[in-house]
Coordinates of C-alpha atoms in Angstrom, one line a residue:
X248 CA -125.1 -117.7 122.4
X249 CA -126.3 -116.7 118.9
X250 CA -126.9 -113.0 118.1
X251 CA -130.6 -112.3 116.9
X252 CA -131.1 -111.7 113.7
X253 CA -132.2 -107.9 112.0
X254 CA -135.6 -108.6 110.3
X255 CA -138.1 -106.2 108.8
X256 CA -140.1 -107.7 111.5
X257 CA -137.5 -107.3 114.5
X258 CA -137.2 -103.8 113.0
X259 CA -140.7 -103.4 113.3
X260 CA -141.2 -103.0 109.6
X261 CA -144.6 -103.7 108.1
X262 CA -144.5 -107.1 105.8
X263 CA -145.2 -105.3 102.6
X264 CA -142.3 -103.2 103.1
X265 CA -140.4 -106.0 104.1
X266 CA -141.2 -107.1 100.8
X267 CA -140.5 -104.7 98.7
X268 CA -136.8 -104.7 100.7
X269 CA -136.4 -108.0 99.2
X270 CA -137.5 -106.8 95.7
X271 CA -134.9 -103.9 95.8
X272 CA -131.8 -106.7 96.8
X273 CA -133.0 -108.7 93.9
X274 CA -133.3 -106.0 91.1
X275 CA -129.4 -104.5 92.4
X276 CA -128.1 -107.9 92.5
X277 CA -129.7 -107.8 88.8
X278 CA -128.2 -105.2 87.6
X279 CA -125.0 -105.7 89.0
X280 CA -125.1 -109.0 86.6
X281 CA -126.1 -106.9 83.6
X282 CA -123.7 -104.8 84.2
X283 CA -120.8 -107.7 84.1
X284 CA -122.7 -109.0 81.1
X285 CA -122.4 -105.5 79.5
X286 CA -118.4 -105.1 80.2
X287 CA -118.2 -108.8 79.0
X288 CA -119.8 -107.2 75.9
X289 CA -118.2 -104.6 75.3
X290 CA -114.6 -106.2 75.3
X291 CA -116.1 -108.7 72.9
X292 CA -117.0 -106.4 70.9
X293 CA -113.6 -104.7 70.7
X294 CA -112.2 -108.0 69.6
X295 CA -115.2 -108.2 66.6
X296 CA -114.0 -104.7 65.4
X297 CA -110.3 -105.2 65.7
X298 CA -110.6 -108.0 63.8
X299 CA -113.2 -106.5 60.8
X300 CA -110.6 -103.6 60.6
X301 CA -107.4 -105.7 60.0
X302 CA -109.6 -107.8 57.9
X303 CA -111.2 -104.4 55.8
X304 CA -107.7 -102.7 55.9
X305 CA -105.9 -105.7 54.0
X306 CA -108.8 -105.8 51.6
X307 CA -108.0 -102.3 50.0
X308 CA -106.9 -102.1 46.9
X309 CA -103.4 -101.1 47.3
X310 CA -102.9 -104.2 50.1
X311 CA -103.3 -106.2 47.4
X312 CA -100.9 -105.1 44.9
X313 CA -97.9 -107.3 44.4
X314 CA -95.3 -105.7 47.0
X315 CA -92.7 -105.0 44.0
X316 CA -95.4 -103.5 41.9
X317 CA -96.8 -101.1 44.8
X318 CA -93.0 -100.1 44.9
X319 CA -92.7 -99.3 41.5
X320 CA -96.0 -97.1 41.6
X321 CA -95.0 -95.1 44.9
X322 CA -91.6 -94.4 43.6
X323 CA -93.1 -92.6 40.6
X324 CA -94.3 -89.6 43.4
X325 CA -92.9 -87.0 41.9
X326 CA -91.6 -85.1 45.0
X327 CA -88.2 -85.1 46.7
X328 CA -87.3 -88.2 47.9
X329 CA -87.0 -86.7 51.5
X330 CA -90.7 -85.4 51.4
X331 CA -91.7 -88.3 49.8
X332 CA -90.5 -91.1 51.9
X333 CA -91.6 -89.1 55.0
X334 CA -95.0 -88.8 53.4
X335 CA -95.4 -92.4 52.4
X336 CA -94.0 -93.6 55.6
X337 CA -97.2 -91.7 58.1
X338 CA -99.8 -93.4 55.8
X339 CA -99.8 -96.8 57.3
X340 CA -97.0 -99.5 59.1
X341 CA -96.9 -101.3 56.0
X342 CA -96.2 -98.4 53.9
X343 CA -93.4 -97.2 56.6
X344 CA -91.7 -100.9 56.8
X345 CA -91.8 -100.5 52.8
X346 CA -90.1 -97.7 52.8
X347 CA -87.8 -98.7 54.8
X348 CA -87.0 -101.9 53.5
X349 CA -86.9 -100.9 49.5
X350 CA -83.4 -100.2 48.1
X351 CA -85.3 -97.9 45.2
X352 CA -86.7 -95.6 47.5
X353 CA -83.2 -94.3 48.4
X354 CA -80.6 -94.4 45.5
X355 CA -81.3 -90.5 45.0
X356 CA -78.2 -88.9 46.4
X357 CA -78.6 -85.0 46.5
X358 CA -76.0 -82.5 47.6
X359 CA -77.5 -79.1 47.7
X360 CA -76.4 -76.1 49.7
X361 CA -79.3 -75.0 51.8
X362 CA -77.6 -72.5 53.7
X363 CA -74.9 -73.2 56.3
X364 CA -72.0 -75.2 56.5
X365 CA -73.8 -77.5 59.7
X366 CA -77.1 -77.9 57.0
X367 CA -74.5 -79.1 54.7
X368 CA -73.1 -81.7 57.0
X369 CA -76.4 -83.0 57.3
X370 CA -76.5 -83.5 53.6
X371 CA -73.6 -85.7 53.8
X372 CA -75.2 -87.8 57.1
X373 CA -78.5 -88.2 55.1
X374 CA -76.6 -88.9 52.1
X375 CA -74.5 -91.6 53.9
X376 CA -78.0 -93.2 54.8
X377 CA -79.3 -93.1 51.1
X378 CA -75.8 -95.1 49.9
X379 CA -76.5 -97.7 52.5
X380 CA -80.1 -98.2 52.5
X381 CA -80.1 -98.3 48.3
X382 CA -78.0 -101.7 48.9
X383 CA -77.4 -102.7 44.7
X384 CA -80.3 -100.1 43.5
X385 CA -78.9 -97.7 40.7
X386 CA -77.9 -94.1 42.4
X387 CA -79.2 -91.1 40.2
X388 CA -76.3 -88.2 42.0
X389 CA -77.2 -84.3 42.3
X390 CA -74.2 -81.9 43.3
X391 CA -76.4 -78.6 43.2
X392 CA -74.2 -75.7 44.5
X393 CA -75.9 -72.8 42.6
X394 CA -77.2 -71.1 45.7
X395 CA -73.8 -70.9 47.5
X396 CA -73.0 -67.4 48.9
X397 CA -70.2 -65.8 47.2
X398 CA -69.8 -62.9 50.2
X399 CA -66.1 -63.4 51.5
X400 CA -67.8 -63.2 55.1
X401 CA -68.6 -66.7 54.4
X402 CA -65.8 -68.2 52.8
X403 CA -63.6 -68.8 56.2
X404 CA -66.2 -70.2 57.7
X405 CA -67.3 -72.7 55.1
X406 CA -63.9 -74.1 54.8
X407 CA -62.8 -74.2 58.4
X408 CA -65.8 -75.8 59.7
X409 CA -66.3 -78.1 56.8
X410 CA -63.7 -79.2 54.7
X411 CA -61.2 -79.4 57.5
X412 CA -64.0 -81.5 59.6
X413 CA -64.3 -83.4 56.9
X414 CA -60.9 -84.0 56.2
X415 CA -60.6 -83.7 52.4
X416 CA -58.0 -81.3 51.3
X417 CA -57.2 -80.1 54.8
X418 CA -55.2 -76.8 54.8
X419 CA -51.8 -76.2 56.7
X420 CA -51.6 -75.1 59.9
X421 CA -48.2 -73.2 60.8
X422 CA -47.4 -73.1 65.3
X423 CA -50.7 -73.2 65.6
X424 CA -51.3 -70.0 63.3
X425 CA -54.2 -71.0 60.5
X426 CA -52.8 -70.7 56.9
X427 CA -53.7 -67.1 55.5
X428 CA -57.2 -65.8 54.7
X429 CA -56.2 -66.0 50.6
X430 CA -55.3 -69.6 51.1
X431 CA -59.0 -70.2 52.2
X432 CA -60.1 -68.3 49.4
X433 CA -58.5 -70.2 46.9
X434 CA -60.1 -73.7 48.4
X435 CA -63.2 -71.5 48.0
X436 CA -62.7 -71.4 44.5
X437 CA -62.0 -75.6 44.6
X438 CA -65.3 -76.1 46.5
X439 CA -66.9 -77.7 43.7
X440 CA -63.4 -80.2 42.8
X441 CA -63.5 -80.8 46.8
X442 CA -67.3 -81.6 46.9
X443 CA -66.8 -83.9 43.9
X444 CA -63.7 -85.4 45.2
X445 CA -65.4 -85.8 48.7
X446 CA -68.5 -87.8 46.4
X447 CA -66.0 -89.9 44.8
X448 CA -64.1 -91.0 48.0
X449 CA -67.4 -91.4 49.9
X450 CA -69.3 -93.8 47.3
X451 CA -66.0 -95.5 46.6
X452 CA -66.7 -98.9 45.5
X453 CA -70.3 -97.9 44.6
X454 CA -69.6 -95.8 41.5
X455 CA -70.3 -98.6 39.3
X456 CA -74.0 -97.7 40.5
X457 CA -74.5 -94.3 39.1
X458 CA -76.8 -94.0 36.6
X459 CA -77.0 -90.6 36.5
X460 CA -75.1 -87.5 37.5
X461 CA -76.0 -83.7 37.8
X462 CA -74.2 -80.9 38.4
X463 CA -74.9 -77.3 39.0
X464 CA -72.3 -74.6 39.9
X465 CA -72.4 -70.8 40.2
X466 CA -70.2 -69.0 38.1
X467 CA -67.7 -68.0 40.8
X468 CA -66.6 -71.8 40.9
X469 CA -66.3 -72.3 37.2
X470 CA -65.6 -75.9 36.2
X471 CA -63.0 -77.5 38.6
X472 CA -65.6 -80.0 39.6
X473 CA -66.6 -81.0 36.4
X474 CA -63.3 -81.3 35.3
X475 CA -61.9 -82.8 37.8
X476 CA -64.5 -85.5 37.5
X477 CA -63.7 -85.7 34.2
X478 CA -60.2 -86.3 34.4
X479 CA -60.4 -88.9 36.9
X480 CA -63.7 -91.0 35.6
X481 CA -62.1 -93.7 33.1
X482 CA -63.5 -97.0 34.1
X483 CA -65.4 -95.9 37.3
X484 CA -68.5 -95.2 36.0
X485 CA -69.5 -98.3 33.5
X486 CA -73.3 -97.9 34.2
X487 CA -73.7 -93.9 33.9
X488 CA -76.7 -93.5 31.6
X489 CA -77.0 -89.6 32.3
X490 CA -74.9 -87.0 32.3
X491 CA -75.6 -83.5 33.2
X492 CA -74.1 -80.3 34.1
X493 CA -74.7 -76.5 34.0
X494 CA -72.7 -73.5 35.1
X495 CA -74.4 -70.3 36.0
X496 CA -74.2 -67.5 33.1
X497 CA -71.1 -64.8 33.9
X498 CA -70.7 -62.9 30.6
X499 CA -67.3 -61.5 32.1
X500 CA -65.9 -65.5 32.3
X501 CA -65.7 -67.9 29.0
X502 CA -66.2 -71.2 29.5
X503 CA -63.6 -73.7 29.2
X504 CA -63.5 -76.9 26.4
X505 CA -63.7 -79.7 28.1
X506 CA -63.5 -83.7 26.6
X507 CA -66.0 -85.9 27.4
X508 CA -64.3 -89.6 28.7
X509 CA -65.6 -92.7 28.2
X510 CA -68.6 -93.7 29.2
X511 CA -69.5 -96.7 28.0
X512 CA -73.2 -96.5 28.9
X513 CA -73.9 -93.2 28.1
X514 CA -77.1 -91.9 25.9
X515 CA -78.2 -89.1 27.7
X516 CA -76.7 -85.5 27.7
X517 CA -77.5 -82.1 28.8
X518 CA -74.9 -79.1 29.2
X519 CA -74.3 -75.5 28.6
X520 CA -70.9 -75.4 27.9
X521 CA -68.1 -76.1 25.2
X522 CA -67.7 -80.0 24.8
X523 CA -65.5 -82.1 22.7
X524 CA -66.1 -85.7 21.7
X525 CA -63.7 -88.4 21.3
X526 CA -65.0 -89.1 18.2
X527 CA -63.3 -92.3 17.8
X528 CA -65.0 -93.8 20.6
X529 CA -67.8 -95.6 20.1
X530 CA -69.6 -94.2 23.0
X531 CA -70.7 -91.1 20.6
X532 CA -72.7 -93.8 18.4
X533 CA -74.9 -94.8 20.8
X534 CA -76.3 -91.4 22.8
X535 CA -79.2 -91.0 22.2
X536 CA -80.6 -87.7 23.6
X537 CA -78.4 -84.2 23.6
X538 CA -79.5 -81.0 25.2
X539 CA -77.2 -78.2 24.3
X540 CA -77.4 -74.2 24.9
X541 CA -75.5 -71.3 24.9
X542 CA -71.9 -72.0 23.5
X543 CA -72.4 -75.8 23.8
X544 CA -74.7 -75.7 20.5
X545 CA -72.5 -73.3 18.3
X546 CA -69.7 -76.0 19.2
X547 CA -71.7 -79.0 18.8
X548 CA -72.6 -77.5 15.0
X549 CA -69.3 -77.3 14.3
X550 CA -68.2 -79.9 14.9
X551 CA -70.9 -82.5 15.0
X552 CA -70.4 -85.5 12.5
X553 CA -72.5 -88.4 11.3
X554 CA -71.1 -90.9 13.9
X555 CA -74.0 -89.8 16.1
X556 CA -76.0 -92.1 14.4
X557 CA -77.9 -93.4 17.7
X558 CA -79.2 -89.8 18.2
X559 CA -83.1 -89.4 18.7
X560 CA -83.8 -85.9 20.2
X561 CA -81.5 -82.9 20.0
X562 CA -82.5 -79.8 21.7
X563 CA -80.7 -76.7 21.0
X564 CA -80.2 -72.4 22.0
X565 CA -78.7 -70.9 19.8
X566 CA -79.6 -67.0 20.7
X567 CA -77.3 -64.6 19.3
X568 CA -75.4 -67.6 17.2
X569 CA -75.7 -64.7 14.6
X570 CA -77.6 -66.8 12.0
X571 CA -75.0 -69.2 11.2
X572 CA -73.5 -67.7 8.5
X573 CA -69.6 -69.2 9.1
X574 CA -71.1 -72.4 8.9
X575 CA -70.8 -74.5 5.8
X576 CA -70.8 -78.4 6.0
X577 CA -74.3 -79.9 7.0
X578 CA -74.5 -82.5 9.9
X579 CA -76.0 -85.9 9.6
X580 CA -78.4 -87.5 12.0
X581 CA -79.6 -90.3 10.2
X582 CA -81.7 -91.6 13.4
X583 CA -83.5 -87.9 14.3
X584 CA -86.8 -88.1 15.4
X585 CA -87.5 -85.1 17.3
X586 CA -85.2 -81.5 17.0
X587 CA -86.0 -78.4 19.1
X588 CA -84.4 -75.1 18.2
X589 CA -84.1 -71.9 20.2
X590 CA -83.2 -68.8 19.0
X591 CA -82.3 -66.8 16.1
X592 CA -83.7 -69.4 13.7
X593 CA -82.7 -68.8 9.6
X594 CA -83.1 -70.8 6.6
X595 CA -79.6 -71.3 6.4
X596 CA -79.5 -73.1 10.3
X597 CA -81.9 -75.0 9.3
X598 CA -80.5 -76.0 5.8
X599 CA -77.9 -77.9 7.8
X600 CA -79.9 -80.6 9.1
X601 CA -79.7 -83.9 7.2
X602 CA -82.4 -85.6 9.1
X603 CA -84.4 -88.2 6.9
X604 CA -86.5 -89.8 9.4
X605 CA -87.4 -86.1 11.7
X606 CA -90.9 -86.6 12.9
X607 CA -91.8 -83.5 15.5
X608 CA -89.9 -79.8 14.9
X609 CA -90.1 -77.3 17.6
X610 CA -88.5 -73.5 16.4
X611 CA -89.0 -71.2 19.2
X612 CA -88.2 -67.4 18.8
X613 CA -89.1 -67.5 14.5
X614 CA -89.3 -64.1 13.4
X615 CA -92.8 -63.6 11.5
X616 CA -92.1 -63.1 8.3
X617 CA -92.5 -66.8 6.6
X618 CA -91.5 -70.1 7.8
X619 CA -87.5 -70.6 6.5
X620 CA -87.7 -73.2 3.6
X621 CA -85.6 -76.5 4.5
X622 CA -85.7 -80.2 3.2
X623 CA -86.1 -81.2 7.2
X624 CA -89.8 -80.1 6.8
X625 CA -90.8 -82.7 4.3
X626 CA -91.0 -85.4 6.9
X627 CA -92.4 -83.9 9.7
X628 CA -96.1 -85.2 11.5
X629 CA -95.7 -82.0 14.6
X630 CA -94.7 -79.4 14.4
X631 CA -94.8 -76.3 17.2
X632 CA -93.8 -72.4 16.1
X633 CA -93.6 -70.3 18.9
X634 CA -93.1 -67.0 16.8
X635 CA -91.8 -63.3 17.6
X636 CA -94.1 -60.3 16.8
X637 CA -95.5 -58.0 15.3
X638 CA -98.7 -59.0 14.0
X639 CA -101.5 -61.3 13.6
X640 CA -101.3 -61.2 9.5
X641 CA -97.7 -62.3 9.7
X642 CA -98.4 -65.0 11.8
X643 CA -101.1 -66.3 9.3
X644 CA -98.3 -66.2 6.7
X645 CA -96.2 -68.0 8.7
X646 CA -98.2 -70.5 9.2
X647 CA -99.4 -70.7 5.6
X648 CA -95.3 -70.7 4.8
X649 CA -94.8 -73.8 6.6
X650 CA -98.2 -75.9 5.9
X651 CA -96.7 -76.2 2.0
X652 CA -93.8 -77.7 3.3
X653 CA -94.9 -80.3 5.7
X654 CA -97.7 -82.6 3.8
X655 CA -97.1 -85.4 6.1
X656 CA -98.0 -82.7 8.6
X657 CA -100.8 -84.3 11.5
X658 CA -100.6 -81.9 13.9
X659 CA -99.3 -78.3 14.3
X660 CA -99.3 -75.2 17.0
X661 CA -98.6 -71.9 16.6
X662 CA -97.5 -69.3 19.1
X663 CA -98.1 -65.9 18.3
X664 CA -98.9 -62.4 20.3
X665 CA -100.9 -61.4 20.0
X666 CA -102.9 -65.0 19.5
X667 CA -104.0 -65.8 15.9
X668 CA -107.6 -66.2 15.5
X669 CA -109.4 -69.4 15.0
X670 CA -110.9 -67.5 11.5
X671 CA -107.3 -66.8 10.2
X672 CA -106.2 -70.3 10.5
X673 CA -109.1 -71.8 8.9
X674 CA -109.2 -69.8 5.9
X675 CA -105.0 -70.2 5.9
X676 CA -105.8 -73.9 5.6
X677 CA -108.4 -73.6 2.8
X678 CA -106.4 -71.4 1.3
X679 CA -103.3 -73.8 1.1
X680 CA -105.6 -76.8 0.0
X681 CA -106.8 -75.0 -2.8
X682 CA -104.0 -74.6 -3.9
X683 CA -103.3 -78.1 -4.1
X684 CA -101.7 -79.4 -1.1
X685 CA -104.2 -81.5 0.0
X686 CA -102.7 -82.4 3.8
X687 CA -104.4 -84.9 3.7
X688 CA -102.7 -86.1 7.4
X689 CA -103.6 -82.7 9.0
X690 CA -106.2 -83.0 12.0
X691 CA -105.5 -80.0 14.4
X692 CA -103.8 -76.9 14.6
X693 CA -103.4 -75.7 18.7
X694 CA -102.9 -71.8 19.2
X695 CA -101.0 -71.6 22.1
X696 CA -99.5 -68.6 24.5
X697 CA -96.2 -68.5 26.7
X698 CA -96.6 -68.6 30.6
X699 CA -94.0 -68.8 33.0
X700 CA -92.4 -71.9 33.6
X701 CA -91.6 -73.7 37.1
X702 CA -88.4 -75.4 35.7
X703 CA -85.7 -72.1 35.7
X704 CA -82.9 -73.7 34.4
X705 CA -80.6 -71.0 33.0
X706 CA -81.6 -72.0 29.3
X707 CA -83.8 -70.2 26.8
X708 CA -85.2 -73.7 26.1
X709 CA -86.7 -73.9 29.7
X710 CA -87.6 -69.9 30.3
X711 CA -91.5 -70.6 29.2
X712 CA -93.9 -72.9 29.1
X713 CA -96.6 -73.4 26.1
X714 CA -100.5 -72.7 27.6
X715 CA -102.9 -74.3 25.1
X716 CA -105.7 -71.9 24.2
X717 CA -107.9 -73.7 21.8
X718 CA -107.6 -76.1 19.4
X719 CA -109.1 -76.3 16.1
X720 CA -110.4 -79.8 13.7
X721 CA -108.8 -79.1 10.2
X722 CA -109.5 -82.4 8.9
X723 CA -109.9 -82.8 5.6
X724 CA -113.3 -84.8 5.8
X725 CA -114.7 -82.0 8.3
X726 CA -117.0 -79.8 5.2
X727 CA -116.4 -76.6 8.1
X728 CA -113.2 -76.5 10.1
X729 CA -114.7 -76.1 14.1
X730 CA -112.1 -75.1 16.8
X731 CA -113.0 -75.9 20.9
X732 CA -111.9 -73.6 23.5
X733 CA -109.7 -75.6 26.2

């Protein structure tokens, strides 16, 4: 028996209400469908935009770059390479799998004290990383111990947890009793020879892939690492471009000569300390940029000969060299293009300079009392005087002693305090053209003031940085010299 049916009618609804009922089922069932259609939508949607953004994202600029020259631009960031890589690496997956995958963004081996002995071991585990990951790259090498604590407190500590974790030079240990406490303290006094010895073993078979090496040390550790490394570098390091190494000032300590081996790719150096050349090898003929201060530069006069014939730029301190007056024979640089000079500058320093083809002269700390005379001025396009007080009429002097000896001269600043005016060096240069040296090359004279610089260094030549104040047109066309505030 069938069951009746529920109608509007059986309900005892009206008809138009029944009606409208119907209406009602067909607009939910509509909407219901439009709703499907709008999910359907939407998803499709997603697709679209997935697909535009892939599509927009590898039409920028960068995406486009040959991959090897998009490495060459991001590893010119100039920030360490731990910051940087970590930087480049959240930008995009690209980026990160670049990163990753690029031998040059990893040949920068750094070992710093930052601390602690445990912060140190991390050094070696991320250093570890860098000499994999760099595969064939060159490796530019940092040992940077300057900030190490000298406080004994720290000493035992340092070398039992370290070097005896990491096995190099591991001390004696006597029925279980450790060594004595001075025993520690001399290995404290080796911790720069261990650290180097500890590089060396570690990039074993990878030393023919240094191209450069730098080395800072506190005073308290003196030069066992460098010597050490020096003693033991002959044919290890074919490829070594750059070579540099500082130890902290300690007036109560000299510093001890040391001979530079043979490296036969040499042509950079920086140091602050006593050197001595081989000078029958023919790696001093082809460096081509010295940095010297302190005691380094008062040897390197002495003893400096014409064989550096490769040399470019020579930067020098020489405070308290005493003017040079035990100094007699003149050096030879026949290739010189740019000199910088620190220090208690005198005619008679600078009367030992043959230099035929110098182009740019920096003197910093010239007294004001007229620019010493010297042959090396005749060639000269720059020049820079960063001058000592007292006044602003001796520092228009100065400058008026040095324009008659530069007429190839195309560009000059001074540094004075205080400042010279933009008036003074005009009517200097009228003054000098009048009197017939027609600098006829000479475009702009910059007056310039110190400011701290970022770059502390332990050298006079790095203590300040020049500011440019204004600059001034001295052309020799302009009828009125005009000077613009920078």
């Amino acid at each position: 028996m069938a069951s009746p049916s529920l109608s509007s009618s059986s309900l005892g609804y009206p008809p138009f209400v029944t009606k409208r009922l119907n209406e009602l089922q067909e607009v939910e069932a509509s909407i219901e469908s439009l709703r499907a259609q709008l999910v359907a939508a939407e998803f499709r949607r997603d697709v679209i935009k997935k697909e535009l953004a892939s599509y927009k994202t590898s039409r920028v600029g960068a995406y486009r770059f040959p991959p090897e020259l998009l490495c060459n631009i991001l590893s010119l960031v100039d920030e360490d390479q731990v910051v940087r890589n970590r930087r480049l690496s959240l930008v995009c997956r690209l980026w990160r799998n670049m990163i990753e995958s690029t031998p040059q963004f990893w040949n920068q081996i750094t070992i710093k004290w930052t601390g602690s002995p445990n912060s140190f071991a991390k050094i070696w585990a991320y250093a570890d990383i860098c000499l994999q990951k760099s595969k064939a790259s060159p490796l530019d090498v940092t040992v940077d111990l300057l900030d190490l604590p000298a406080y004994e407190e720290y000493i035992y500590q340092i070398l039992r947890d370290h070097f005896l974790a990491l096995r190099v030079n591991p001390l004696d240990f006597n029925d279980g009793d450790e060594v004595p406490y001075s025993a520690f303290y001399v290995e404290y006094m080796r911790f720069s020879a261990t650290t180097i010895q500890r590089l060396c073993e570690f990039s074993k078979g990878h030393t023919s892939r240094w191209r450069s090496f730098r080395m800072n040390l506190p005073s308290a550790l003196r030069e066992s690492g460098i010597q050490w490394l020096f003693e033991n570098a002959e044919g290890l390091y074919p490829n070594l471009v750059k070579l540099e190494y500082r130890i902290a000032d300690d007036e109560d300590q000299d510093t001890i000569p040391m001979t530079l081996p043979f490296f036969p790719s040499l042509k950079w150096l920086e140091t602050d300390q006593h050197l001595r050349f081989d000078y029958d090898c023919r790696m001093v003929s082809q460096i081509k940029h010295i940095q010297l201060c302190h005691h380094a530069s008062v040897h390197f006069l002495n003893n400096a000969s014409s064989l550096f014939s490769a040399l470019v730029s020579l930067e020098m301190d020489i405070w308290g060299f005493g003017g040079g007056e035990h100094l007699s024979e003149r050096v030879q640089f026949p290739s010189l293009r740019r000199l910088a000079i620190s220090g208690d500058i005198t005619e008679r320093i600078l009367g030992l300079f043959d230099t035929p083809r110098l182009s740019t002269l920096r003197l910093a700390g010239l007294k004001l009392f007229g620019c010493p005379i010297a042959p090396l001025f005749a060639t000269l396009n720059t020049l820079s005087i960063e001058a000592r007080p007292p006044g602003v009429l001796h520092g228009a002097t100065l400058l008026e002693s040095a324009l008659v000896q530069t007429p190839r001269l195309v560009s000059a600043a001074i540094s004075v305090d205080p400042s010279i005016t933009a008036d003074a060096i005009t009517k200097v240069v009228d003054k000098v053209r009048n009197d017939g040296y027609t600098l006829s090359n000479l475009i702009e004279i910059k007056v310039t003031e110190k400011e701290p610089s970022l770059d502390v260094q332990g050298s006079a030549l790095h203590a300040t940085e020049l500011k440019t104040l204004y600059k001034i047109d001295v052309s020799a066309h302009c009828g009125t010299s005009t000077y613009d505030w920078l």
